[in-house]
Coordinates of N, CA, C and O in Angstrom, one line a residue:
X23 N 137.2 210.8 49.1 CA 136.7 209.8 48.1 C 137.5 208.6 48.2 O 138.8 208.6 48.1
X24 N 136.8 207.4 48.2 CA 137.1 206.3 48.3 C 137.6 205.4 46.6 O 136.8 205.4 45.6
X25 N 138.7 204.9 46.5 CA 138.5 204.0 45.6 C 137.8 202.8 45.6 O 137.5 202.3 46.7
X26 N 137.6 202.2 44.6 CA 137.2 200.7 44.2 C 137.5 200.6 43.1 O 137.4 201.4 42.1
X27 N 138.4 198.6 43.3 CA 138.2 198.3 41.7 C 137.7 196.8 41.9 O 137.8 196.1 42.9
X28 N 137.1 196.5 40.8 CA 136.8 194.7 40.8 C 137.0 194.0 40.0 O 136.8 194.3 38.8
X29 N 137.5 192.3 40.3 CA 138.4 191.9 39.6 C 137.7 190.5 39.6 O 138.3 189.7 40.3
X30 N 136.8 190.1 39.0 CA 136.6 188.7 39.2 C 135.7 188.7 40.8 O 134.9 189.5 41.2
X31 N 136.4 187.4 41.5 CA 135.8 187.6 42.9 C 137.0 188.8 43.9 O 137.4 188.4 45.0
X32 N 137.4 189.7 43.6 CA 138.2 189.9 44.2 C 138.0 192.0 44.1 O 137.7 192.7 43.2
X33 N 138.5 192.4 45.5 CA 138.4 194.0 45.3 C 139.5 194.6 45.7 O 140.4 193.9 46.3
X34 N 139.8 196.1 45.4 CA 140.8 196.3 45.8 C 139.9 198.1 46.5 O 139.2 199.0 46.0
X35 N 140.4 197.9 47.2 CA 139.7 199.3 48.2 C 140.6 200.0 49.2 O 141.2 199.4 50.1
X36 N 140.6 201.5 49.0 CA 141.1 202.7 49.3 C 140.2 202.8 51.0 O 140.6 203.6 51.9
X37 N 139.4 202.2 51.1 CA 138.0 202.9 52.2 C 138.9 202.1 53.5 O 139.2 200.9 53.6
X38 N 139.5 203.3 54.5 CA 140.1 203.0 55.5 C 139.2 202.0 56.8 O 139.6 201.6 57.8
X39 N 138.2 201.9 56.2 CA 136.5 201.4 57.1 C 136.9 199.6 57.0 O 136.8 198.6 57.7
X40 N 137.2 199.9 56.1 CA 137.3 198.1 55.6 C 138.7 197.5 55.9 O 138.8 196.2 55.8
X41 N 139.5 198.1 56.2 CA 140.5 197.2 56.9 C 140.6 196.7 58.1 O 140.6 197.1 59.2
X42 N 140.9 195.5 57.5 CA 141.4 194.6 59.0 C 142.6 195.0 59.7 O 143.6 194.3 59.4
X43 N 142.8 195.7 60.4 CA 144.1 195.9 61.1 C 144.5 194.5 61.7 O 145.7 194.3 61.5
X44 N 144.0 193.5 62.4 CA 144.4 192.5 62.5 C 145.0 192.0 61.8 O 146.2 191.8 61.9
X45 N 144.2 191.6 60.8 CA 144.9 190.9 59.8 C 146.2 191.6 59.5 O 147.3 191.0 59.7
X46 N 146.2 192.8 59.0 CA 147.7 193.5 58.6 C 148.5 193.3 59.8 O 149.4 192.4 59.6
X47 N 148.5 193.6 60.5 CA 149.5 193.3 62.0 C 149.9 191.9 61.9 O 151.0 191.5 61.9
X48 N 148.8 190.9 61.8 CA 149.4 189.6 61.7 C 150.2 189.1 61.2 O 151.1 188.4 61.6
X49 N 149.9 189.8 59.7 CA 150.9 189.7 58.3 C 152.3 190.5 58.9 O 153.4 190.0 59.1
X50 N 152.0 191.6 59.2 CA 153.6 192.3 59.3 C 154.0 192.6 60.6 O 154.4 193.8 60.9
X51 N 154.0 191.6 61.5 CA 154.4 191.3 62.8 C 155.6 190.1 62.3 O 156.8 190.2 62.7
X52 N 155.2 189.2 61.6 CA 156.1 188.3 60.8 C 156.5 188.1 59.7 O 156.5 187.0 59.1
X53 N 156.8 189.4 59.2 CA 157.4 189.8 57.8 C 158.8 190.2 58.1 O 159.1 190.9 59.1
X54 N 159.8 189.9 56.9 CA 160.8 190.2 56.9 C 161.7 191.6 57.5 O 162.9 191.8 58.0
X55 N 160.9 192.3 57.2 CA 160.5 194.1 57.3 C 160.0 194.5 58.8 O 160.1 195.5 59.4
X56 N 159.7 194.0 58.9 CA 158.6 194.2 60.6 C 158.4 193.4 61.3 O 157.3 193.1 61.7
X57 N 159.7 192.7 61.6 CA 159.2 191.5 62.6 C 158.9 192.2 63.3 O 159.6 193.3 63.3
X58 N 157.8 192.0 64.5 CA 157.5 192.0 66.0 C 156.9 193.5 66.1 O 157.1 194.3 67.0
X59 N 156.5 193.7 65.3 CA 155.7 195.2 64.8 C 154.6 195.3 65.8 O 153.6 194.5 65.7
X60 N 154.7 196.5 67.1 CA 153.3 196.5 67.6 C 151.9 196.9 66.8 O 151.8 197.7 65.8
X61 N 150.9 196.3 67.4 CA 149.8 196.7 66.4 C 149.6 198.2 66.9 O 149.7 198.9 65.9
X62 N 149.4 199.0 68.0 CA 149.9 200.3 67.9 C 150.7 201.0 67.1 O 150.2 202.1 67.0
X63 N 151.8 200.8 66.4 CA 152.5 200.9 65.4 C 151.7 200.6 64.0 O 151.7 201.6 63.2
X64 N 151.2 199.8 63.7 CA 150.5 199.5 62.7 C 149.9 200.5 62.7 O 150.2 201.4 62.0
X65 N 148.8 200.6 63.6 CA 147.3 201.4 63.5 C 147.6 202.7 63.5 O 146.8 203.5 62.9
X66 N 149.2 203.4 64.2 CA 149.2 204.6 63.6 C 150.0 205.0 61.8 O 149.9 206.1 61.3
X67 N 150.6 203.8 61.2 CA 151.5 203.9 60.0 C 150.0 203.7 59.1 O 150.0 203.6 57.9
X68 N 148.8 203.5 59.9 CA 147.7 203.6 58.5 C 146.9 205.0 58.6 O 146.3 205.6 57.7
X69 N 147.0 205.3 59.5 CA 146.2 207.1 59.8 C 147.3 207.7 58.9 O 147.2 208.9 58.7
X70 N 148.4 207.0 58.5 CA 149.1 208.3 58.0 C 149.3 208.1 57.0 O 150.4 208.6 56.7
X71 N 148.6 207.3 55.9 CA 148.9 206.7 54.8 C 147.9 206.4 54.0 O 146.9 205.9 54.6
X72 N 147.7 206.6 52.8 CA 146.8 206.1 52.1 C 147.4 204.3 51.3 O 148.3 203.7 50.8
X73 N 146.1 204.2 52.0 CA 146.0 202.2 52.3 C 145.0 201.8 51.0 O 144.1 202.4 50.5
X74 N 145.5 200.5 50.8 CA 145.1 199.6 49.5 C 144.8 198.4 50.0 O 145.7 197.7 49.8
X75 N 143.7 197.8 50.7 CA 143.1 196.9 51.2 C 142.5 195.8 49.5 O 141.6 195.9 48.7
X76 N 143.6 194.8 49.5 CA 143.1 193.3 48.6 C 141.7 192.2 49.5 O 141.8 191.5 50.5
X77 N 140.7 192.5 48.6 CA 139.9 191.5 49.5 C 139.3 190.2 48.0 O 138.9 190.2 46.8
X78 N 139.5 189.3 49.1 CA 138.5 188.0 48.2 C 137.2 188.0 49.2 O 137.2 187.5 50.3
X79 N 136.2 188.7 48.6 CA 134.6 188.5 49.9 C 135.3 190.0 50.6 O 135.9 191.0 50.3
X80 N 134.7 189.5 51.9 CA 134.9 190.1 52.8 C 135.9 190.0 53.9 O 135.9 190.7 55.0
X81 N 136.7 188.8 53.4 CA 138.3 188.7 53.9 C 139.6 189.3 53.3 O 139.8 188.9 52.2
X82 N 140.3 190.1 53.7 CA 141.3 191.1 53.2 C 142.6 189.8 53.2 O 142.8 189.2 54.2
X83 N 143.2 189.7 51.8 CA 144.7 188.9 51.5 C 145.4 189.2 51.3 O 146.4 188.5 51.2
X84 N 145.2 191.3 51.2 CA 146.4 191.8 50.5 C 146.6 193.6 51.1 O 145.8 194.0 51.9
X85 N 147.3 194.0 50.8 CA 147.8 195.2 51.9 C 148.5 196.1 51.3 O 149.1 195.4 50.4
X86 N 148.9 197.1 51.1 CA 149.5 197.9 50.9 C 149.4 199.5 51.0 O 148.3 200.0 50.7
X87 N 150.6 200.4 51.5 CA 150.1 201.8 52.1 C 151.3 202.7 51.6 O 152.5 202.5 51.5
X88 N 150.7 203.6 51.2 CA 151.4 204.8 50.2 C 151.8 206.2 51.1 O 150.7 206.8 51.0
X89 N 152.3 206.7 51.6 CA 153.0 207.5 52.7 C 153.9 208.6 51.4 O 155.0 208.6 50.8
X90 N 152.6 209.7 51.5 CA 152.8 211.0 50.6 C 152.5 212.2 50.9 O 151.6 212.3 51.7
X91 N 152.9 213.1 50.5 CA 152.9 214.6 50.8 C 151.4 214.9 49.8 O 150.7 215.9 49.9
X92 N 151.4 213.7 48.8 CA 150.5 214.5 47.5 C 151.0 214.9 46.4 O 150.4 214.8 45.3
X93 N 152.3 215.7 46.5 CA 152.0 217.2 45.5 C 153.8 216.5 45.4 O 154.2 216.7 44.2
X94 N 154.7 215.9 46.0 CA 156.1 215.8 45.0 C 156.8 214.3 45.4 O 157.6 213.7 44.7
X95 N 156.1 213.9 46.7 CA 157.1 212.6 47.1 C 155.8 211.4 47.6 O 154.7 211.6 48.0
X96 N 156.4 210.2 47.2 CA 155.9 209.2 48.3 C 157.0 207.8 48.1 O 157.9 207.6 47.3
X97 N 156.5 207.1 49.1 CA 156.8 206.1 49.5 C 155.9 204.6 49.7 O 154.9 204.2 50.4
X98 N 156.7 204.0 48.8 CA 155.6 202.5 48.7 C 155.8 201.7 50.0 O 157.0 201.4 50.2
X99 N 154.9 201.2 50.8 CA 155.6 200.3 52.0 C 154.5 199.2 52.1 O 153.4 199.2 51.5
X100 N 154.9 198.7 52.6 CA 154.3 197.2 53.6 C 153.0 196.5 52.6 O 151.8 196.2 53.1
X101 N 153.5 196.2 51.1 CA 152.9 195.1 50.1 C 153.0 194.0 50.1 O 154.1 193.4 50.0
X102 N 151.7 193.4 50.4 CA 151.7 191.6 50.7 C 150.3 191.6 50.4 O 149.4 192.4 50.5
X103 N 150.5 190.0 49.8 CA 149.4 189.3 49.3 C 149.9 188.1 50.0 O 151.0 187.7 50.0
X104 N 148.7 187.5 50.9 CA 148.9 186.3 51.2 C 149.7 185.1 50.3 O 149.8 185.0 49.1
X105 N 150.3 184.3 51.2 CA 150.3 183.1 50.4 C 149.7 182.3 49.6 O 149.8 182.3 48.4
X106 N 148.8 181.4 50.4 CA 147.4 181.1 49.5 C 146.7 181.8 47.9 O 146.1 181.2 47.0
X107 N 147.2 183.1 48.0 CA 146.6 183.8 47.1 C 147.1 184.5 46.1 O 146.6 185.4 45.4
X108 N 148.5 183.8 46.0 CA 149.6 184.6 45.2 C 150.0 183.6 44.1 O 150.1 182.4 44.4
X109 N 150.2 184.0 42.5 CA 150.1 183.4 41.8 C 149.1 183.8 40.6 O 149.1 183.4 39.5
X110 N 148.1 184.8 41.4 CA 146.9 184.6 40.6 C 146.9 186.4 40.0 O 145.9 186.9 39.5
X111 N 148.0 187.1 40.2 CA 147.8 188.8 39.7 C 147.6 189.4 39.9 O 147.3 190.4 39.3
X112 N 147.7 189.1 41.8 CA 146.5 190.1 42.5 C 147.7 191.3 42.9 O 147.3 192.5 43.1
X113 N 149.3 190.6 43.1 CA 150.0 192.1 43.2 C 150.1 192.9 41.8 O 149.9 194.1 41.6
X114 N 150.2 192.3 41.4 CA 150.3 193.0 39.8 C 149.0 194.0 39.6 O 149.2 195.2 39.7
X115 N 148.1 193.6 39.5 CA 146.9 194.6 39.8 C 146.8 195.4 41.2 O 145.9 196.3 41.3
X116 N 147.7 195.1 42.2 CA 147.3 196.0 43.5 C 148.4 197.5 43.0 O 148.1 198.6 43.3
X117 N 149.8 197.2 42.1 CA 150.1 198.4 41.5 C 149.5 198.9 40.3 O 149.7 200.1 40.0
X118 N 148.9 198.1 39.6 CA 148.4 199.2 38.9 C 147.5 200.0 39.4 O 147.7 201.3 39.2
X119 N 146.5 199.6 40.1 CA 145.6 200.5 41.2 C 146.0 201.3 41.8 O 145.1 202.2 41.8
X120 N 147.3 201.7 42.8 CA 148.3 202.2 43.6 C 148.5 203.1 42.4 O 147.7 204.0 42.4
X121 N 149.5 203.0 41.2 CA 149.8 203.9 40.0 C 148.8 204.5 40.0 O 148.9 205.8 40.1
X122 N 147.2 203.8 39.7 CA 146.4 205.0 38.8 C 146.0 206.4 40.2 O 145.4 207.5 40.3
X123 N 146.6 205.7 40.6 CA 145.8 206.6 42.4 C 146.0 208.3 42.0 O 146.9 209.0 41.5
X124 N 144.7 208.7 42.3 CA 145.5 210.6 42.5 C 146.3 211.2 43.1 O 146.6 212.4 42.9
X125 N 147.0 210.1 44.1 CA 147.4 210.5 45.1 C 149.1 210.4 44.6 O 149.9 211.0 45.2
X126 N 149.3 209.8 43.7 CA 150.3 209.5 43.3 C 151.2 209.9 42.2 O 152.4 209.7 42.0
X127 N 149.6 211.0 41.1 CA 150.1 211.4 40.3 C 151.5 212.6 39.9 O 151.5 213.6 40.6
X128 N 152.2 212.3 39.2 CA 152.8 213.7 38.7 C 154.2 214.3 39.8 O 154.9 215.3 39.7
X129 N 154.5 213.3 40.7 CA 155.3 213.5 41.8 C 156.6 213.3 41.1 O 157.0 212.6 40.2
X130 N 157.3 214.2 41.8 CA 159.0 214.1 41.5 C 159.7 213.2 42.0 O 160.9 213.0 41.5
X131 N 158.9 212.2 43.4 CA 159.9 210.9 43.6 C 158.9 209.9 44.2 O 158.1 210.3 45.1
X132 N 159.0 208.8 43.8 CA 158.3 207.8 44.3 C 159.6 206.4 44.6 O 160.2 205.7 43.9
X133 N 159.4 206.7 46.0 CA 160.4 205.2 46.3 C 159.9 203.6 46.8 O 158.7 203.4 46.8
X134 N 160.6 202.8 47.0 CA 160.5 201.9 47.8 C 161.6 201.3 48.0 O 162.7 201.6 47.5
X135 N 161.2 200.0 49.2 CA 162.6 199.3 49.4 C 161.6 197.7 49.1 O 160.5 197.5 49.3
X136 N 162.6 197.0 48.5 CA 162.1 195.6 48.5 C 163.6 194.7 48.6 O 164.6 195.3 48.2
X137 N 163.5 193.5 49.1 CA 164.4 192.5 48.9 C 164.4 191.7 48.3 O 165.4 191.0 48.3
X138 N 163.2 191.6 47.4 CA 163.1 190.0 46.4 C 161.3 190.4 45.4 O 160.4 189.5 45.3
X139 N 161.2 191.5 44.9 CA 160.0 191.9 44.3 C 160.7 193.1 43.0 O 160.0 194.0 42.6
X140 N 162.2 192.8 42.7 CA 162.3 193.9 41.9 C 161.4 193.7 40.4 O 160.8 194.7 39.8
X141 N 161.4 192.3 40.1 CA 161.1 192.1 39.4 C 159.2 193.1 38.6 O 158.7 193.6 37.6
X142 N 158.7 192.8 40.0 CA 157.3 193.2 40.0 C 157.5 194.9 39.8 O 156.9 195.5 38.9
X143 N 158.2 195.4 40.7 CA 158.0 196.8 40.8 C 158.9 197.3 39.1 O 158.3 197.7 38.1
X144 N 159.8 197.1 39.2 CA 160.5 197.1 37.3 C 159.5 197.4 36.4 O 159.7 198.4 35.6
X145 N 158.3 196.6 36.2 CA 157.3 196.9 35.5 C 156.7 198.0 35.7 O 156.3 198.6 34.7
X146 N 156.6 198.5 36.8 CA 155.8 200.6 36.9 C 156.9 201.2 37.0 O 156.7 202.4 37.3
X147 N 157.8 200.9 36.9 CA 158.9 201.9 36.3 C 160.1 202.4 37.5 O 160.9 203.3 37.6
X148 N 159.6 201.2 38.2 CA 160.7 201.9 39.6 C 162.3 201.1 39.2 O 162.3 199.9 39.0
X149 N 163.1 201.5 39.2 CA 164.5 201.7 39.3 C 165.9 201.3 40.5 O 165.5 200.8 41.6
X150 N 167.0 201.4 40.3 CA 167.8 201.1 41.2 C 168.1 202.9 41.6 O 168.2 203.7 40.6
X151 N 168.1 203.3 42.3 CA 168.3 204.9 42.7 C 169.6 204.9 41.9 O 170.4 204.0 41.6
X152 N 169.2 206.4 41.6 CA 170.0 206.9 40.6 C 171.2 207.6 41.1 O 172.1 207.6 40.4
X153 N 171.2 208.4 42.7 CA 172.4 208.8 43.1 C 172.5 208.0 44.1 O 172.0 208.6 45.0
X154 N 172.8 207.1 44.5 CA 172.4 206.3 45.4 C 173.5 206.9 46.9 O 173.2 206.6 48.1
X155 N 174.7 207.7 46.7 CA 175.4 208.7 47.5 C 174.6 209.8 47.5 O 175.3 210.6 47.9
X156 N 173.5 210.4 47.2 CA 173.0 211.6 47.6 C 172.4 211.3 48.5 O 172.4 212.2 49.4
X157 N 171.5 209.6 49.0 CA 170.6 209.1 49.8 C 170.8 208.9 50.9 O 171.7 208.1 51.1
X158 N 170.0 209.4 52.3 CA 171.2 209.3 53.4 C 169.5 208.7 54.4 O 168.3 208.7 54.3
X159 N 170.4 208.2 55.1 CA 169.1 207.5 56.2 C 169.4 207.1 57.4 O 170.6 206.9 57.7
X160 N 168.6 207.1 58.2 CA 168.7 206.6 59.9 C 167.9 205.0 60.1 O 166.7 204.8 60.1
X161 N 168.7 204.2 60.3 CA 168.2 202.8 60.0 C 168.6 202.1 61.6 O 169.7 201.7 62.1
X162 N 167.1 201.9 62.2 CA 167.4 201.3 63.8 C 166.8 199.6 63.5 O 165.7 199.1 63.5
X163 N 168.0 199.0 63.3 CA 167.6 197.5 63.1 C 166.7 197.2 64.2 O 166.8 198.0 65.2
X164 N 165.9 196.1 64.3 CA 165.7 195.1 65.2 C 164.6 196.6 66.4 O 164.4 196.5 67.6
X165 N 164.1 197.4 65.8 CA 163.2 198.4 66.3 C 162.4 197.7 67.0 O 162.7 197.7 68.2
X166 N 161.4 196.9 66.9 CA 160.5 196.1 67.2 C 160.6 195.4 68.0 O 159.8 195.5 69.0
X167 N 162.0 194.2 67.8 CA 162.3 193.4 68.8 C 163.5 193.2 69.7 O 164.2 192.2 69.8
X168 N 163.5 194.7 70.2 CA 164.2 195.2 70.8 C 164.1 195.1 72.7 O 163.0 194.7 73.2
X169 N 164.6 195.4 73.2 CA 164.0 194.9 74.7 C 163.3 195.6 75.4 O 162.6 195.4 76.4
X170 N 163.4 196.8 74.7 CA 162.5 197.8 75.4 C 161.9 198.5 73.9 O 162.4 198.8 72.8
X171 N 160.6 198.7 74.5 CA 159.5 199.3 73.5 C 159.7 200.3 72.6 O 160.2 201.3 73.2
X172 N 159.5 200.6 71.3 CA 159.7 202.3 70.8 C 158.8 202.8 71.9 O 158.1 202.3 72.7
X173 N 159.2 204.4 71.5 CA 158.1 205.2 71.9 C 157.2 205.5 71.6 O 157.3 205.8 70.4
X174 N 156.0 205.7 71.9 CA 154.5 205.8 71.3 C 154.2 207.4 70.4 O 153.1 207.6 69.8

């Protein structure tokens, strides 16, 4: 089952049919987070994720994909609203849409990483990690634009 919501001239849609992968690769090939991101890369981080496609018409401005088990954890990644198009509430409504998701309810941890959006996320209730020494991670800078390829 597909979401939809409508906002004026504007939608926000769950239906994996309607995204532009272009467009998202475009966007996060030259984002702070993903420079030099193959679209192979892209096209498989959306088969594995439940995606939130922002459209004005039938042009997508806005992006975002939820990377969850379902039933206790997920992870918010790769949220952007065009330039052009920012200003007007459309991230703000792309989390509330994201929150009301089934997919999201009732879970024991919901993370993300941002660099300059705490502000926005603060409002659904996301936090500075609470043990932030319990958290351990494998971090390969510069993955992408690296001299030789990840692996597929």
């Amino acid at each position: 089952m597909h979401i939809e919501a409508q906002r004026g001239s504007f939608t926000i849609s769950t239906d994996p049919a309607r995204l532009d992968v272009d467009a998202i690769h475009s966007f996060l090939s030259r984002s702070y987070w993903a420079t030099g991101i193959p679209r192979s890369v892209v096209e498989r981080s959306i088969r594995g994720s439940v995606c939130f496609g922002v459209y004005a018409g039938a042009q997508q401005v806005g992006f975002a994909r939820v990377i969850t088990d379902g039933a206790t954890f997920a992870y918010l990644a790769d949220v952007y609203v065009l330039q052009e198009y920012r200003g007007q509430g459309l991230a703000k409504w792309l989390m509330e849409v994201i929150m009301a998701h089934p997919a999201v309810q009732g879970l024991r941890c919901f993370t993300l990483v941002t660099r300059d959006a705490h502000g926005l996320y603060s409002r659904f209730g996301f936090r500075p990690l609470q043990s932030p020494e319990r958290h351990m991670e494998i971090r390969r800078a510069n993955t992408y634009t690296a001299s030789s390829p990840p692996a597929a």
